[in-house]
Short mmCIF file of C-alpha atoms in Angstrom, two decimals:
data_model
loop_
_atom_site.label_atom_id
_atom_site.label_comp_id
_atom_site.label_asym_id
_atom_site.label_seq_id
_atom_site.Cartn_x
_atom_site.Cartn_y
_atom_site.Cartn_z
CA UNK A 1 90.00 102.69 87.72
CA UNK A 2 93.19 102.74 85.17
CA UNK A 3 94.10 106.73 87.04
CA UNK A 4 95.25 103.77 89.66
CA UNK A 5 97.89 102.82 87.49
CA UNK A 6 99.93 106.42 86.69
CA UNK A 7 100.69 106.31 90.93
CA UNK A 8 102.17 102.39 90.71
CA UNK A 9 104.06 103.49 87.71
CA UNK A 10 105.65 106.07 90.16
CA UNK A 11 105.83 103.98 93.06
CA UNK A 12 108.18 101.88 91.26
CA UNK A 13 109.87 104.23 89.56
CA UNK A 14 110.76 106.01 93.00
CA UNK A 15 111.78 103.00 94.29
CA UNK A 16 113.68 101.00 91.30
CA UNK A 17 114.43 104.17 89.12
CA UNK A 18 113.94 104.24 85.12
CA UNK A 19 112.64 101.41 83.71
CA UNK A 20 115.58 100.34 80.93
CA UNK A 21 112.19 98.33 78.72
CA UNK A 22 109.41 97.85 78.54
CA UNK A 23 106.56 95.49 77.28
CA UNK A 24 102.75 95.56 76.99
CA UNK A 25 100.44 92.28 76.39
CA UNK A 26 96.89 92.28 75.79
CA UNK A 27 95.07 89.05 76.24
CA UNK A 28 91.87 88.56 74.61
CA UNK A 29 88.78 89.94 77.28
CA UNK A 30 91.04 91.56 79.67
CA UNK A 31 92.80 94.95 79.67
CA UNK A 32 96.61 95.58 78.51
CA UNK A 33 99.45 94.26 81.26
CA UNK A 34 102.84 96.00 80.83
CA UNK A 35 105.86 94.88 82.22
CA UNK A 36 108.79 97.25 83.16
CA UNK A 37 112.55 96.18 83.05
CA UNK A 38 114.79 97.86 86.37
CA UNK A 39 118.32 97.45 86.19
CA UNK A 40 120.16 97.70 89.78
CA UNK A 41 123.75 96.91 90.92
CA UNK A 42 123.83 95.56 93.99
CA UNK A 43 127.43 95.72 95.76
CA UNK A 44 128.77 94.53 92.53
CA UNK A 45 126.00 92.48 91.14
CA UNK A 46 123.84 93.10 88.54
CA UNK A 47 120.36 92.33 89.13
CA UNK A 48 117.34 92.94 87.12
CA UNK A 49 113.75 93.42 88.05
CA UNK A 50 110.99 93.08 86.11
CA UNK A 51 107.36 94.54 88.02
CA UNK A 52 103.95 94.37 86.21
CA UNK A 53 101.71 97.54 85.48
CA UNK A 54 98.63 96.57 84.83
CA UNK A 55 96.78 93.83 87.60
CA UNK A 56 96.10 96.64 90.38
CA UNK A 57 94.02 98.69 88.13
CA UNK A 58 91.11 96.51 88.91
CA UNK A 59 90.30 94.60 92.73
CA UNK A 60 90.94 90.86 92.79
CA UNK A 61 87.30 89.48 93.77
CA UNK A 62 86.39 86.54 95.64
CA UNK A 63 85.78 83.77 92.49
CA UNK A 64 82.37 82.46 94.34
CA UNK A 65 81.06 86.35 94.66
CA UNK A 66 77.92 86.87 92.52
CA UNK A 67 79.35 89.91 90.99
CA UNK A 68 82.78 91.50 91.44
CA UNK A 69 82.89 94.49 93.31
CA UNK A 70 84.22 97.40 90.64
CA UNK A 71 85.60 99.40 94.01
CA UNK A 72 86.83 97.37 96.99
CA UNK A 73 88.92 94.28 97.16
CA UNK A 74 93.05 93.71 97.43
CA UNK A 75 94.81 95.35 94.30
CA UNK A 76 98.58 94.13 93.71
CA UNK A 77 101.40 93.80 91.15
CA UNK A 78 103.91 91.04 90.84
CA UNK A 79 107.77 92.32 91.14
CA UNK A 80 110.50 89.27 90.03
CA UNK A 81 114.58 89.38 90.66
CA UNK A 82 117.06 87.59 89.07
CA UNK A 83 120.77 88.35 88.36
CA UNK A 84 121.50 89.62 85.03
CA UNK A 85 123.15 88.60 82.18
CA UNK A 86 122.95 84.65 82.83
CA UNK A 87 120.24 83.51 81.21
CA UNK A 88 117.33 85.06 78.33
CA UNK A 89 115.52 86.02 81.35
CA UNK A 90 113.61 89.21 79.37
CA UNK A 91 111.58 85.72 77.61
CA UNK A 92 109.85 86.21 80.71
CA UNK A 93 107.69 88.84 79.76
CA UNK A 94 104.94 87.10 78.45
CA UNK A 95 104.42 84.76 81.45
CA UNK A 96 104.52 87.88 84.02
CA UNK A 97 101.74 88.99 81.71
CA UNK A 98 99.69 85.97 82.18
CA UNK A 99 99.99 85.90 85.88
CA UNK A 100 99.34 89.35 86.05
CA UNK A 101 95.48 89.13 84.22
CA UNK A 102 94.69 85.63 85.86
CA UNK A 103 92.84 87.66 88.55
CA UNK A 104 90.93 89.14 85.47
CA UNK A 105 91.03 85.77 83.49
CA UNK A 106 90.24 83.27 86.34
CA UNK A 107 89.04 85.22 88.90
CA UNK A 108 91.99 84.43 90.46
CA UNK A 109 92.92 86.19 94.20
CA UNK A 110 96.84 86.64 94.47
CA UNK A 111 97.87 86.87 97.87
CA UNK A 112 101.19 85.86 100.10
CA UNK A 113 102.10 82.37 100.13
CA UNK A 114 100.42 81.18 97.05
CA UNK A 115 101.61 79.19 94.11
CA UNK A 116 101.50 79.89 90.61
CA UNK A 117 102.42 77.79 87.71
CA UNK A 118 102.91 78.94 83.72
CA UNK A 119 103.28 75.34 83.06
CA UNK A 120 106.35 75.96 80.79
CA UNK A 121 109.88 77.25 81.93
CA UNK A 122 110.06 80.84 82.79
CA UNK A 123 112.82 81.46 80.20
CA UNK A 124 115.09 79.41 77.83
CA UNK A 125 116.62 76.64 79.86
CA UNK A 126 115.18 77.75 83.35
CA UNK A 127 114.55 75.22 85.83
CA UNK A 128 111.19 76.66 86.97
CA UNK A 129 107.70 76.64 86.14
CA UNK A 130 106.31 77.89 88.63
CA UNK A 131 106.77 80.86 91.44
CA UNK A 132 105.93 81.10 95.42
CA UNK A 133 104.28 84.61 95.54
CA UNK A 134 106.36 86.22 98.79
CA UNK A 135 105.36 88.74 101.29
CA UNK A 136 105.14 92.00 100.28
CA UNK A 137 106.18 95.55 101.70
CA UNK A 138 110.24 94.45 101.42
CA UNK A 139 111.48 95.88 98.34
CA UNK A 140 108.75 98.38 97.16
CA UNK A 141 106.18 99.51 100.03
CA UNK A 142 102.47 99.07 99.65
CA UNK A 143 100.98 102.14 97.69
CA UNK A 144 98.07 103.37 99.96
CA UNK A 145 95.10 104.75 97.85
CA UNK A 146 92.36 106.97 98.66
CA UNK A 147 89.52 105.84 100.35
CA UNK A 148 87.57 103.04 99.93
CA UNK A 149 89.88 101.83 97.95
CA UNK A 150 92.19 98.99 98.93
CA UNK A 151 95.84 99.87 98.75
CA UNK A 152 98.52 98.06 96.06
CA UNK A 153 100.99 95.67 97.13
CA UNK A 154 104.00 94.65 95.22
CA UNK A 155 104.40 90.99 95.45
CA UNK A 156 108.11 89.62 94.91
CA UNK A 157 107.25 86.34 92.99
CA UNK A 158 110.35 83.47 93.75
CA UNK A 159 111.04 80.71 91.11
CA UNK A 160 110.20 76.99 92.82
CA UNK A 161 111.78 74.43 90.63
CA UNK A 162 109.05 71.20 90.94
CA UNK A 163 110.46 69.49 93.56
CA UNK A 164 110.72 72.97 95.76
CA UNK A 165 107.01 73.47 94.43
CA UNK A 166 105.60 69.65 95.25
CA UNK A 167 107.35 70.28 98.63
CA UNK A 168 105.81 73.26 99.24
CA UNK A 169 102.20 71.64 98.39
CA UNK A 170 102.73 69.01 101.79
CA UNK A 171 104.85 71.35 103.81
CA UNK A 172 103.87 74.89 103.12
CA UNK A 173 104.90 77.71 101.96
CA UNK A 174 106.84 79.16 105.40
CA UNK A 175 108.83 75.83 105.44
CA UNK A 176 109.82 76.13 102.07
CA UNK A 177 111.22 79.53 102.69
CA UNK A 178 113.04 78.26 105.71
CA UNK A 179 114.88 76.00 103.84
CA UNK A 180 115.86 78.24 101.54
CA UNK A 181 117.18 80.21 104.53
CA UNK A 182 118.75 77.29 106.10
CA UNK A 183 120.79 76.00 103.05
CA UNK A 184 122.10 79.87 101.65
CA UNK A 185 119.72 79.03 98.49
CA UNK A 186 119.96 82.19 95.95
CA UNK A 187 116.74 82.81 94.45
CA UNK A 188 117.92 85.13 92.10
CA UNK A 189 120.17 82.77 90.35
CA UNK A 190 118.37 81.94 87.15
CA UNK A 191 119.78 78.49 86.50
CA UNK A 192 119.80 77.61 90.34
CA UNK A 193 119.21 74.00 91.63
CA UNK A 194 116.51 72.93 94.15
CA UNK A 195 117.44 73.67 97.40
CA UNK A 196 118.36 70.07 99.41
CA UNK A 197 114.58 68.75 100.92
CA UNK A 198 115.09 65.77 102.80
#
């Protein structure tokens, strides 16, 4: 189903522009994940994006189904923000890449609300391991497909240092969230702290 991929590529181009970079990783058993660097300036800001190409061209299936449906199931990429120019945030290629194939890899079903850890910091000196996978639909729309296929949706990951993460494990993921709401938190700082949990 890789014809899947040339429409995402142009969903996100529509929607971010030109990619400035981009990367391609190939993990042993699965096929190649790119991942393609946006630029934006936002009043003033510069923020980069960086969106995998690559997960949707196969359905996430169900880890206890007897064999993976080749056709239906929920087909996404990951899409992650941070403000540019801070930190060596581009060293997180490589771990975008291995989120992206752990639904090929683990049989692993992304969806809204989950948590993902790369067990090492996302970039030189960040203070994350792991992300919150958000709701999608906000930044880049879902890419409808023909039928029966399910349509893509671009996931915005957000960086949970471990106390945000361990929080989110007894609380959940909406109450995580609405602390970061409550207390201003910016999640595209790349050196942020954890947001105040008590």
């Amino acid at each position: 189903m890789a014809e899947v991929l040339p429409l995402v590529e142009a969903r996100l181009t529509t929607t971010l522009g030109e990619p400035d970079a981009r990367a391609a990783v190939t993990f042993l058993g699965t096929d190649r994940i790119e991942v393609l660097r946006f630029h934006e300036d936002l009043q003033g800001e510069n923020v980069v994006r960086y969106a995998t190409l690559g997960m949707s061209a196969h359905p996430m299936s169900d880890p206890t189904a007897m064999v993976a449906d080749p056709v239906k199931g929920p087909r996404a990429e990951l899409v992650l923000s941070v403000r540019a120019g801070l930190a060596e945030t581009d060293k997180v290629l490589r771990a975008l890449a291995v989120l992206a194939a752990s639904p090929q890899v683990e049989g692993l079903v992304v969806t809204p609300g989950a948590s993902l850890d790369v067990g090492d910091p996302l970039w030189p000196g960040a203070p994350f391991t792991s992300v919150l996978v958000g709701e999608p639909g906000g930044l880049v729309e879902d890419l409808e497909l023909d039928e029966p296929l399910d349509p893509v949706r671009f996931l915005p990951l957000l960086p949970m240092t471990p106390n945000e993460a361990a929080w989110k494990r007894v609380h959940g993921a909406g109450a995580l969230q609405e602390r970061w709401l409550a207390n201003g938190t910016d999640l595209r700082d790349p050196y942020r702290k954890s947001a105040p949990l008590d």
